[in-house]
Short mmCIF file of C-alpha atoms in Angstrom, two decimals:
data_model
loop_
_atom_site.label_atom_id
_atom_site.label_comp_id
_atom_site.label_asym_id
_atom_site.label_seq_id
_atom_site.Cartn_x
_atom_site.Cartn_y
_atom_site.Cartn_z
CA MET S 1 -54.85 -9.44 -6.10
CA PRO S 2 -57.42 -12.10 -5.24
CA ALA S 3 -59.38 -11.54 -2.07
CA SER S 4 -58.49 -14.99 -0.79
CA THR S 5 -54.75 -14.30 -0.84
CA THR S 6 -53.07 -15.00 2.47
CA ILE S 7 -49.74 -13.68 3.68
CA PRO S 8 -47.71 -16.96 3.40
CA MET S 9 -48.57 -17.08 -0.32
CA ILE S 10 -46.38 -14.05 -1.11
CA LEU S 11 -43.30 -16.29 -1.08
CA PRO S 12 -42.94 -20.04 -0.54
CA ALA S 13 -41.73 -21.18 2.87
CA ALA S 14 -38.48 -22.47 1.35
CA SER S 15 -37.70 -19.04 -0.12
CA LEU S 16 -38.39 -17.33 3.20
CA GLN S 17 -36.04 -19.75 4.95
CA ARG S 18 -33.28 -19.17 2.42
CA LEU S 19 -33.71 -15.38 2.72
CA LYS S 20 -33.42 -15.65 6.50
CA GLU S 21 -30.18 -17.64 6.16
CA LEU S 22 -28.68 -14.97 3.89
CA GLU S 23 -29.70 -12.24 6.36
CA ASP S 24 -28.08 -14.15 9.23
CA ARG S 25 -24.89 -14.45 7.17
CA ILE S 26 -24.82 -10.68 6.56
CA VAL S 27 -25.42 -9.92 10.24
CA TYR S 28 -22.56 -12.24 11.21
CA LYS S 29 -20.25 -10.78 8.55
CA TYR S 30 -20.44 -7.30 10.09
CA SER S 31 -20.75 -8.47 13.69
CA GLN S 32 -18.21 -8.00 16.43
CA ASP S 33 -17.99 -11.79 16.75
CA ARG S 34 -16.68 -12.03 13.19
CA ILE S 35 -14.28 -9.10 13.62
CA ASP S 36 -12.99 -10.57 16.90
CA GLN S 37 -12.61 -14.06 15.42
CA GLY S 38 -9.19 -15.49 16.19
CA LEU S 39 -6.13 -14.81 14.03
CA ASP S 40 -2.75 -16.45 14.57
CA GLN S 41 0.56 -14.57 14.66
CA ASP S 42 0.74 -14.66 10.84
CA GLY S 43 -2.76 -13.28 10.36
CA ASN S 44 -4.29 -16.62 9.39
CA GLU S 45 -7.78 -17.38 10.66
CA ILE S 46 -8.06 -19.86 13.48
CA GLU S 47 -10.62 -22.42 12.36
CA ASP S 48 -13.82 -22.92 14.32
CA PRO S 49 -17.31 -24.28 13.45
CA MET S 50 -18.83 -20.83 12.96
CA LEU S 51 -16.06 -19.82 10.55
CA GLU S 52 -16.41 -23.07 8.59
CA GLN S 53 -20.15 -22.50 8.25
CA PHE S 54 -19.59 -18.90 7.19
CA ARG S 55 -16.99 -19.81 4.58
CA ALA S 56 -19.31 -22.40 3.03
CA GLY S 57 -21.21 -19.61 1.31
CA GLU S 58 -18.31 -17.25 0.55
CA ASP S 59 -16.90 -18.85 -2.61
CA ASP S 60 -17.47 -17.06 -5.92
CA GLN S 61 -19.82 -19.69 -7.31
CA THR S 62 -22.17 -19.59 -4.32
CA TYR S 63 -21.95 -15.79 -4.28
CA ASN S 64 -23.10 -15.55 -7.91
CA ILE S 65 -25.88 -18.09 -7.35
CA ASN S 66 -27.21 -16.12 -4.39
CA MET S 67 -27.05 -12.85 -6.32
CA GLN S 68 -29.04 -14.31 -9.21
CA TRP S 69 -31.57 -15.83 -6.82
CA LEU S 70 -32.14 -12.49 -5.08
CA LEU S 71 -32.65 -10.75 -8.42
CA LYS S 72 -35.22 -13.36 -9.46
CA LEU S 73 -36.91 -12.94 -6.11
CA LEU S 74 -37.29 -9.21 -6.73
CA VAL S 75 -38.89 -9.93 -10.11
CA LYS S 76 -41.31 -12.35 -8.48
CA LEU S 77 -42.24 -9.79 -5.84
CA GLU S 78 -42.86 -7.23 -8.56
CA GLU S 79 -45.21 -9.62 -10.33
CA CYS S 80 -47.35 -10.13 -7.23
CA ALA S 81 -47.22 -6.50 -6.09
CA PRO S 82 -50.50 -4.72 -5.16
CA SER S 83 -51.91 -2.66 -8.02
CA GLU S 84 -50.90 1.00 -8.27
CA GLU S 85 -54.58 2.02 -8.25
CA ASP S 86 -54.98 0.40 -4.85
CA GLU S 87 -51.87 2.21 -3.62
CA GLU S 88 -53.09 5.60 -4.85
CA GLY S 89 -56.55 5.09 -3.37
CA GLN S 90 -55.20 3.99 0.00
CA ALA S 91 -52.67 6.85 0.02
CA GLU S 92 -55.51 9.34 -0.54
CA ILE S 93 -57.47 7.86 2.37
CA ASN S 94 -54.39 7.93 4.59
CA ASN S 95 -53.66 11.57 3.70
CA ASP S 96 -57.23 12.55 4.57
CA ASN S 97 -56.93 10.81 7.93
CA GLU S 98 -53.57 12.47 8.71
CA ARG S 99 -54.95 15.95 7.94
CA GLY S 100 -58.07 15.39 10.04
CA ARG S 101 -60.39 15.64 7.05
CA PRO S 102 -63.34 13.24 6.58
CA THR S 103 -62.70 10.60 3.97
CA LYS S 104 -64.77 10.20 0.83
CA THR S 105 -66.36 7.10 2.34
CA GLU S 106 -67.35 9.02 5.47
CA THR S 107 -68.90 11.86 3.45
CA GLY S 108 -70.81 9.49 1.21
CA ILE S 109 -68.79 10.47 -1.89
CA LYS S 110 -68.11 7.46 -4.06
CA SER S 111 -64.56 6.70 -5.20
CA ASN S 112 -63.25 4.57 -8.01
CA ASN S 113 -60.92 2.94 -5.46
CA LYS S 114 -62.69 1.13 -2.65
CA GLN S 115 -61.09 1.14 0.78
CA GLU S 116 -58.80 -1.84 1.38
CA THR S 117 -59.90 -4.65 3.56
CA GLU S 118 -57.80 -5.50 6.60
CA GLN S 119 -56.42 -8.54 4.79
CA GLU S 120 -55.44 -6.50 1.73
CA ALA S 121 -53.73 -3.87 3.88
CA GLU S 122 -51.75 -6.58 5.65
CA TYR S 123 -50.76 -8.10 2.31
CA ARG S 124 -49.50 -4.70 1.12
CA LEU S 125 -47.47 -4.21 4.31
CA GLN S 126 -45.90 -7.67 4.21
CA HIS S 127 -45.11 -7.30 0.51
CA HIS S 128 -43.35 -4.01 1.23
CA LEU S 129 -41.32 -5.52 4.09
CA LEU S 130 -40.24 -8.51 1.98
CA THR S 131 -39.16 -6.23 -0.86
CA GLU S 132 -37.09 -4.18 1.60
CA ARG S 133 -35.43 -7.33 2.98
CA VAL S 134 -34.49 -8.68 -0.44
CA SER S 135 -33.20 -5.27 -1.58
CA SER S 136 -31.12 -4.93 1.58
CA CYS S 137 -29.51 -8.33 0.98
CA LEU S 138 -28.65 -7.33 -2.57
CA THR S 139 -26.96 -4.10 -1.47
CA HIS S 140 -24.86 -5.91 1.13
CA PHE S 141 -23.75 -8.40 -1.52
CA CYS S 142 -22.45 -5.39 -3.47
CA GLY S 143 -20.14 -4.34 -0.61
CA ARG S 144 -20.25 -2.06 2.43
CA ALA S 145 -20.20 1.15 0.37
CA ALA S 146 -23.39 0.09 -1.42
CA SER S 147 -25.20 -1.11 1.68
CA GLY S 148 -27.47 1.03 3.76
CA ALA S 149 -27.20 2.38 7.28
CA MET S 150 -26.62 0.01 10.17
CA THR S 151 -26.39 0.25 13.95
CA ARG S 152 -24.04 -2.12 15.73
CA THR S 153 -23.29 -2.78 19.39
CA TRP S 154 -19.61 -2.91 20.34
CA SER S 155 -19.06 -4.75 23.62
CA TYR S 156 -15.97 -4.63 25.84
CA ASN S 157 -14.92 -7.40 28.20
CA THR S 158 -14.36 -5.14 31.18
CA ASN S 159 -15.50 -5.29 34.78
CA PRO S 160 -18.32 -4.40 34.69
CA PRO S 161 -18.93 -5.09 30.97
CA GLN S 162 -19.51 -1.98 28.87
CA SER S 163 -20.84 -1.44 25.37
CA LEU S 164 -21.38 1.29 22.79
CA GLN S 165 -23.99 1.52 20.05
CA ILE S 166 -22.60 3.06 16.88
CA HIS S 167 -24.76 4.05 13.93
CA ASP S 168 -23.01 3.86 10.56
CA PRO S 169 -24.93 6.00 8.05
CA SER S 170 -25.41 5.02 4.44
CA PHE S 171 -22.76 6.04 1.93
CA ILE S 172 -23.91 9.11 0.00
CA GLY S 173 -21.88 10.58 -2.84
CA GLY S 174 -18.30 11.30 -1.84
CA ASP S 175 -18.94 11.66 1.88
CA VAL S 176 -16.45 10.25 4.37
CA GLY S 177 -16.98 8.99 7.90
CA PHE S 178 -19.82 6.66 6.88
CA LYS S 179 -18.33 3.51 8.44
CA THR S 180 -16.54 2.36 11.56
CA PHE S 181 -13.04 1.33 10.54
CA GLY S 182 -11.25 -1.69 11.97
CA SER S 183 -8.51 0.56 13.37
CA ALA S 184 -11.11 2.48 15.38
CA TYR S 185 -12.36 -0.69 17.02
CA LEU S 186 -8.85 -1.90 17.86
CA LEU S 187 -7.85 1.46 19.36
CA SER S 188 -11.09 1.57 21.37
CA LYS S 189 -10.21 -1.86 22.80
CA HIS S 190 -6.83 -0.55 23.95
CA ILE S 191 -8.65 2.29 25.68
CA ALA S 192 -11.07 -0.11 27.36
CA HIS S 193 -8.25 -2.40 28.54
CA GLY S 194 -6.21 0.43 30.08
CA ASP S 195 -3.36 0.40 27.55
CA ILE S 196 -3.27 4.20 27.16
CA PRO S 197 -0.99 5.53 29.94
CA GLN S 198 -2.45 9.05 29.88
CA LEU S 199 -5.98 7.65 30.33
CA GLU S 200 -6.16 5.92 33.68
CA PRO S 201 -8.78 3.17 33.74
CA TRP S 202 -11.80 4.28 35.74
CA THR S 203 -15.00 2.66 36.95
CA ALA S 204 -17.70 3.78 39.34
CA THR S 205 -16.19 1.57 42.06
CA THR S 206 -12.59 2.79 41.78
CA SER S 207 -10.93 6.13 42.38
CA SER S 208 -7.86 7.78 40.92
CA THR S 209 -4.60 6.29 42.17
CA SER S 210 -2.40 9.32 41.52
CA SER S 211 -2.25 13.08 41.78
CA LEU S 212 -2.40 13.50 38.00
CA PRO S 213 -5.00 15.97 36.78
CA LEU S 214 -7.83 14.43 34.79
CA PRO S 215 -6.73 14.51 31.14
CA LYS S 216 -7.96 16.75 28.35
CA ILE S 217 -8.71 14.41 25.43
CA LEU S 218 -9.18 15.16 21.72
CA GLU S 219 -10.00 12.73 18.92
CA LEU S 220 -9.05 13.76 15.38
CA GLY S 221 -11.11 12.64 12.38
CA SER S 222 -13.68 10.99 14.62
CA GLY S 223 -15.88 9.56 11.84
CA THR S 224 -18.60 7.57 13.61
CA GLY S 225 -16.92 8.30 16.97
CA LEU S 226 -16.18 4.86 18.39
CA VAL S 227 -12.72 5.88 19.70
CA GLY S 228 -13.84 9.16 21.26
CA PHE S 229 -16.94 7.65 22.83
CA ALA S 230 -14.82 4.82 24.27
CA ALA S 231 -12.52 7.46 25.79
CA ALA S 232 -15.55 9.16 27.33
CA LEU S 233 -17.03 5.87 28.54
CA PHE S 234 -13.83 4.71 30.27
CA SER S 235 -12.60 8.03 31.65
CA ASN S 236 -13.55 9.75 34.87
CA PRO S 237 -16.83 11.62 34.27
CA ARG S 238 -15.61 14.42 36.54
CA GLY S 239 -12.87 15.23 34.06
CA PRO S 240 -13.06 17.59 31.06
CA LYS S 241 -15.40 16.60 28.27
CA VAL S 242 -13.82 14.45 25.57
CA ILE S 243 -13.72 16.45 22.32
CA LEU S 244 -14.65 14.55 19.14
CA SER S 245 -13.80 16.45 15.97
CA ASP S 246 -14.17 16.17 12.22
CA TYR S 247 -14.30 18.54 9.27
CA HIS S 248 -17.41 17.39 7.40
CA PRO S 249 -20.90 18.62 8.44
CA ASN S 250 -22.46 15.21 7.67
CA VAL S 251 -19.97 13.51 9.98
CA ILE S 252 -20.68 16.02 12.74
CA SER S 253 -24.38 15.12 12.47
CA THR S 254 -23.55 11.41 12.81
CA LEU S 255 -21.37 12.10 15.87
CA ARG S 256 -24.16 14.03 17.57
CA TYR S 257 -26.61 11.23 16.82
CA ASN S 258 -24.27 8.59 18.27
CA SER S 259 -23.53 10.74 21.32
CA THR S 260 -27.23 10.93 22.12
CA LEU S 261 -27.70 7.23 21.31
CA ASN S 262 -25.15 6.36 24.02
CA HIS S 263 -26.31 9.00 26.53
CA LEU S 264 -22.88 10.68 26.40
CA ASP S 265 -23.94 14.24 25.59
CA GLY S 266 -22.86 15.31 29.07
CA ARG S 267 -19.39 13.77 28.69
CA CYS S 268 -18.57 14.63 25.08
CA GLU S 269 -18.25 17.76 23.00
CA ILE S 270 -18.67 17.51 19.24
CA GLN S 271 -16.63 20.10 17.35
CA LEU S 272 -15.94 21.02 13.75
CA LEU S 273 -12.19 21.10 13.10
CA ASP S 274 -10.76 21.75 9.65
CA TRP S 275 -7.08 20.79 9.63
CA ARG S 276 -6.41 23.09 6.68
CA ASN S 277 -7.18 26.13 8.81
CA VAL S 278 -4.52 25.11 11.32
CA LEU S 279 -1.91 24.75 8.57
CA GLN S 280 -2.85 28.05 6.93
CA LYS S 281 -2.69 29.89 10.24
CA ARG S 282 0.77 28.49 10.93
CA LYS S 283 2.03 29.43 7.50
CA ARG S 284 0.72 32.95 7.97
CA CYS S 285 2.52 33.07 11.31
CA CYS S 286 5.79 32.09 9.58
CA LEU S 287 5.30 34.73 6.90
CA ASP S 288 4.53 37.46 9.43
CA SER S 289 7.52 36.45 11.55
CA TRP S 290 9.79 36.49 8.49
CA GLN S 291 8.60 39.97 7.50
CA CYS S 292 8.99 41.28 11.05
CA ASN S 293 12.55 39.99 11.33
CA HIS S 294 13.57 41.61 8.07
CA ASN S 295 12.01 44.92 9.05
CA ASN S 296 13.72 44.90 12.45
CA ASN S 297 17.13 44.16 10.93
CA GLY S 298 17.15 47.53 9.19
CA ASP S 299 17.24 46.20 5.64
CA ASP S 300 17.26 48.82 2.90
CA ASP S 301 14.07 49.84 1.17
CA ASN S 302 14.69 47.57 -1.82
CA THR S 303 15.10 44.51 0.38
CA LYS S 304 11.94 45.40 2.30
CA LYS S 305 10.06 45.89 -0.94
CA GLU S 306 11.25 42.53 -2.27
CA GLY S 307 10.27 40.86 0.98
CA LYS S 308 6.80 42.38 0.91
CA GLU S 309 6.32 41.42 -2.73
CA GLU S 310 7.38 37.85 -1.98
CA ASP S 311 5.08 37.81 1.06
CA ARG S 312 2.17 39.11 -1.00
CA GLY S 313 2.88 36.63 -3.79
CA GLU S 314 2.93 33.68 -1.42
CA LYS S 315 -0.30 34.77 0.25
CA GLU S 316 -1.96 35.14 -3.13
CA SER S 317 -0.63 31.73 -4.14
CA GLU S 318 -2.04 30.17 -0.97
CA LYS S 319 -5.39 31.83 -1.56
CA ALA S 320 -5.53 30.73 -5.19
CA ASN S 321 -4.56 27.17 -4.38
CA ASN S 322 -6.67 26.78 -1.25
CA GLY S 323 -7.92 23.20 -1.18
CA SER S 324 -6.35 22.42 -4.55
CA GLY S 325 -3.86 19.95 -3.15
CA ARG S 326 -0.90 22.30 -3.58
CA GLN S 327 1.15 23.09 -0.49
CA VAL S 328 3.60 25.84 0.42
CA ILE S 329 6.43 24.32 2.43
CA LYS S 330 8.81 26.61 4.31
CA GLY S 331 12.50 25.81 4.30
CA GLU S 332 15.18 27.49 6.41
CA ASN S 333 16.25 29.92 3.69
CA ALA S 334 13.74 29.46 0.92
CA THR S 335 10.17 28.66 0.04
CA LYS S 336 9.29 25.93 -2.38
CA LEU S 337 6.08 24.60 -3.86
CA THR S 338 5.36 20.90 -3.88
CA GLN S 339 2.52 18.98 -5.43
CA HIS S 340 0.71 16.17 -3.61
CA ARG S 341 -2.24 14.05 -4.54
CA SER S 342 -5.70 15.42 -3.97
CA THR S 343 -7.78 14.44 -0.96
CA GLU S 344 -11.45 14.46 -0.05
CA TYR S 345 -10.73 17.87 1.50
CA ASP S 346 -10.63 19.33 -2.00
CA ASN S 347 -14.41 18.96 -2.28
CA VAL S 348 -15.25 20.84 0.91
CA VAL S 349 -14.86 24.58 1.43
CA PRO S 350 -12.84 25.36 4.58
CA ASN S 351 -15.27 26.02 7.41
CA PRO S 352 -13.70 27.74 10.43
CA LEU S 353 -15.15 26.85 13.80
CA VAL S 354 -17.08 29.52 15.63
CA THR S 355 -17.68 28.20 19.13
CA THR S 356 -17.08 30.09 22.33
CA GLY S 357 -15.16 28.59 25.20
CA CYS S 358 -13.49 25.96 23.02
CA VAL S 359 -9.85 25.37 22.19
CA PHE S 360 -10.73 25.47 18.48
CA THR S 361 -11.89 29.08 18.42
CA ASN S 362 -8.55 30.20 17.00
CA THR S 363 -8.33 27.74 14.11
CA ASP S 364 -9.80 30.21 11.63
CA SER S 365 -7.21 30.78 8.89
CA THR S 366 -7.87 34.52 9.14
CA ALA S 367 -6.98 34.62 12.84
CA SER S 368 -4.02 36.62 14.06
CA ALA S 369 -0.73 34.78 13.91
CA THR S 370 -0.06 35.79 17.52
CA ASN S 371 -3.23 34.01 18.67
CA GLU S 372 -1.31 31.20 20.39
CA ILE S 373 -3.28 28.49 22.13
CA PRO S 374 -2.68 28.83 25.89
CA GLU S 375 -0.86 25.88 27.41
CA LYS S 376 -3.75 25.27 29.81
CA ASP S 377 -6.07 24.71 26.82
CA ARG S 378 -3.81 22.21 25.06
CA MET S 379 -4.48 18.47 25.14
CA ASP S 380 -2.94 15.82 27.37
CA LEU S 381 -4.05 13.07 25.00
CA ILE S 382 -4.86 13.12 21.28
CA LEU S 383 -6.32 10.05 19.55
CA GLY S 384 -6.59 9.19 15.86
CA ALA S 385 -7.72 6.07 14.01
CA GLU S 386 -7.27 5.80 10.25
CA VAL S 387 -6.52 9.52 9.91
CA VAL S 388 -3.51 9.24 7.57
CA TYR S 389 -4.53 7.55 4.32
CA ASP S 390 -3.60 10.24 1.79
CA HIS S 391 -0.48 12.30 1.09
CA GLY S 392 -2.36 15.46 1.99
CA HIS S 393 -3.06 14.15 5.50
CA ALA S 394 0.59 13.55 6.41
CA GLU S 395 1.54 17.20 6.85
CA LEU S 396 -1.90 18.25 8.07
CA VAL S 397 -2.09 15.72 10.92
CA ALA S 398 1.48 16.48 12.04
CA HIS S 399 0.74 20.21 12.24
CA VAL S 400 -2.58 19.68 14.05
CA VAL S 401 -1.00 17.39 16.65
CA ASP S 402 1.84 19.85 17.23
CA GLU S 403 -0.66 22.69 17.51
CA TYR S 404 -2.90 21.10 20.14
CA LEU S 405 -0.67 18.71 22.10
CA LYS S 406 0.51 20.09 25.43
CA ARG S 407 4.14 21.28 25.34
CA ASN S 408 4.90 20.75 29.03
CA LEU S 409 4.67 17.59 31.07
CA ILE S 410 1.26 16.84 32.54
CA SER S 411 2.80 16.68 36.02
CA LYS S 412 6.22 17.39 37.55
CA ASP S 413 5.71 14.75 40.22
CA LYS S 414 8.53 12.29 39.51
CA THR S 415 6.94 9.62 41.67
CA ILE S 416 4.47 9.15 38.82
CA PRO S 417 5.84 7.09 35.88
CA LEU S 418 7.05 9.25 33.00
CA SER S 419 4.84 7.30 30.57
CA ARG S 420 1.81 8.74 32.35
CA ARG S 421 3.14 12.28 32.76
CA ARG S 422 3.99 13.09 29.16
CA PRO S 423 1.32 14.24 26.69
CA ALA S 424 0.94 11.85 23.75
CA PHE S 425 -0.72 11.22 20.42
CA HIS S 426 -1.94 7.65 19.88
CA ILE S 427 -2.64 6.59 16.31
CA MET S 428 -3.83 3.30 14.81
CA PHE S 429 -3.76 2.51 11.10
CA PRO S 430 -3.64 -0.54 8.80
CA ILE S 431 -0.38 -1.30 7.02
CA ARG S 432 -1.15 -1.23 3.30
CA LYS S 433 1.55 -1.74 0.67
CA THR S 434 -0.13 0.91 -1.49
CA HIS S 435 0.15 3.47 1.33
CA ALA S 436 3.79 2.95 2.36
CA ASP S 437 4.84 6.28 0.85
CA VAL S 438 2.01 8.06 2.69
CA ILE S 439 3.25 6.72 6.04
CA ALA S 440 6.81 7.72 5.06
CA ASP S 441 5.55 11.28 4.48
CA PHE S 442 3.81 11.17 7.85
CA ASP S 443 7.03 10.03 9.58
CA PHE S 444 8.91 12.90 7.94
CA TRP S 445 6.43 15.54 9.08
CA MET S 446 6.11 14.19 12.62
CA ASP S 447 9.89 14.29 12.98
CA LYS S 448 9.91 17.83 11.59
CA MET S 449 7.41 18.83 14.29
CA GLY S 450 9.67 17.33 16.97
CA LEU S 451 7.32 14.39 17.64
CA VAL S 452 8.76 10.88 17.93
CA ASP S 453 7.13 7.47 18.45
CA CYS S 454 8.20 6.12 21.82
CA ARG S 455 6.14 2.93 21.57
CA GLN S 456 4.93 0.74 18.71
CA ALA S 457 2.85 -2.39 18.45
CA LYS S 458 1.40 -4.43 15.61
CA GLN S 459 -1.65 -6.67 15.62
CA TRP S 460 -3.84 -8.44 13.11
CA GLY S 461 -7.42 -7.37 12.67
CA ARG S 462 -10.31 -7.26 10.19
CA GLU S 463 -11.98 -4.50 8.26
CA ASP S 464 -15.74 -5.04 8.60
CA GLY S 465 -15.16 -8.75 9.04
CA GLU S 466 -13.75 -9.08 5.53
CA THR S 467 -10.17 -8.07 4.69
CA VAL S 468 -7.45 -8.98 7.19
CA PHE S 469 -4.90 -6.24 7.89
CA LEU S 470 -1.81 -5.90 10.04
CA TYR S 471 -2.55 -2.80 12.12
CA HIS S 472 0.10 -0.47 13.50
CA TRP S 473 -0.35 1.30 16.83
CA ARG S 474 2.03 4.14 17.68
CA GLU S 475 2.42 6.53 20.60
CA TYR S 476 4.03 9.88 19.74
CA VAL S 477 5.51 12.25 22.31
CA ARG S 478 7.63 15.39 22.11
CA LYS S 479 11.36 14.73 21.75
CA GLU S 480 12.20 16.69 24.89
CA HIS S 481 9.97 14.37 26.93
CA LEU S 482 11.74 11.15 25.96
CA GLY S 483 14.21 11.11 28.85
CA CYS S 484 12.84 13.61 31.35
#
């Protein structure tokens, strides 16, 4: 690198301008402005100047041209990169400084690599930053899954205005929960606008308008946590902590990071919840109850022996097929095995929660079948965004909701509207043709649990500012609470 090199010579001004325009396009693509951009009743985009400008660079030809240009830019940056000898020499000097040791220059020991001048160090830094910018643009052009981590601000048009900062980690391997789904944003907007009856809108300048107890709230499959944090942000801080849950350790780490980022540690509780443990505990409860009934009916020894053998065989089958995607489904008079497609659960060993003072302490699959959750510890409101996207989730989510949703009305005061007094599960998901059978499975299992949707709504929305989906919002309550 010549000593006279100045920073603007790394890339021409025209290239820097074009790179900045591509970066602005990427920022807009994932921005709330793009996701909130108007859609008509048929899901078609309402034209505006910003959209027209954005679309100008979205056609396949322009996309390919930009990709090729970015690749050539990386090659050019590689050609003008600082020499590796300079890097090694400077790294050695930096390491000496960090460890508090005198450098070779300070001790009078000569080195083959002279210390960089201030100008050379600045060149190296700027070259590194430009390489990072070009690489980042390339990854975003390859799709959200290939792009790196990002932190976005989600603003809500409330009085006073509120916002949440949500960090989406980079996609690593087969991990889930690495992005904020469109359904999560839409459901969080309903929370902010007071559309959830069980969650009375609250601000620092208003007080509760009814005698309802402050709700216990649980979010299932929290992911990056936008829904749960919105519930915490717009609920009375004097109420119970909002519980955000997920099954994957990496997701739990992201939730804790975002909780701290939004200063909500005092209003949220992050918990590990493996839905499989709930289902296994319930199946064990059914098996134990079946065995107890047969023993109490005075069956002969042969019948008891057959029952115990069947019980043992089913338990062994469950153990052998744990996480394999195979389910044991109990009928009224028989047990049958059904096969469903695998899920991301199959790659994670069940991890029972061990936390004192939490409603999830009994979700361990080895827990006693009589370990019923007390009614006082059940939830008034359960939230879920994009939690049913696989056949395996349909039964799991239905069982988990039935397990944790309060069985009695929140209040017996009939002067309060019934819509606010009955515990509910609110779910938001995109309607995909490829997932119609999954939703049909979910409907079947929710009905089997005695949970019915008392309210539905559909609205158009975007997934990361790209694909337009028709989203479905449902509110499920217990059948006995429909006409109380």
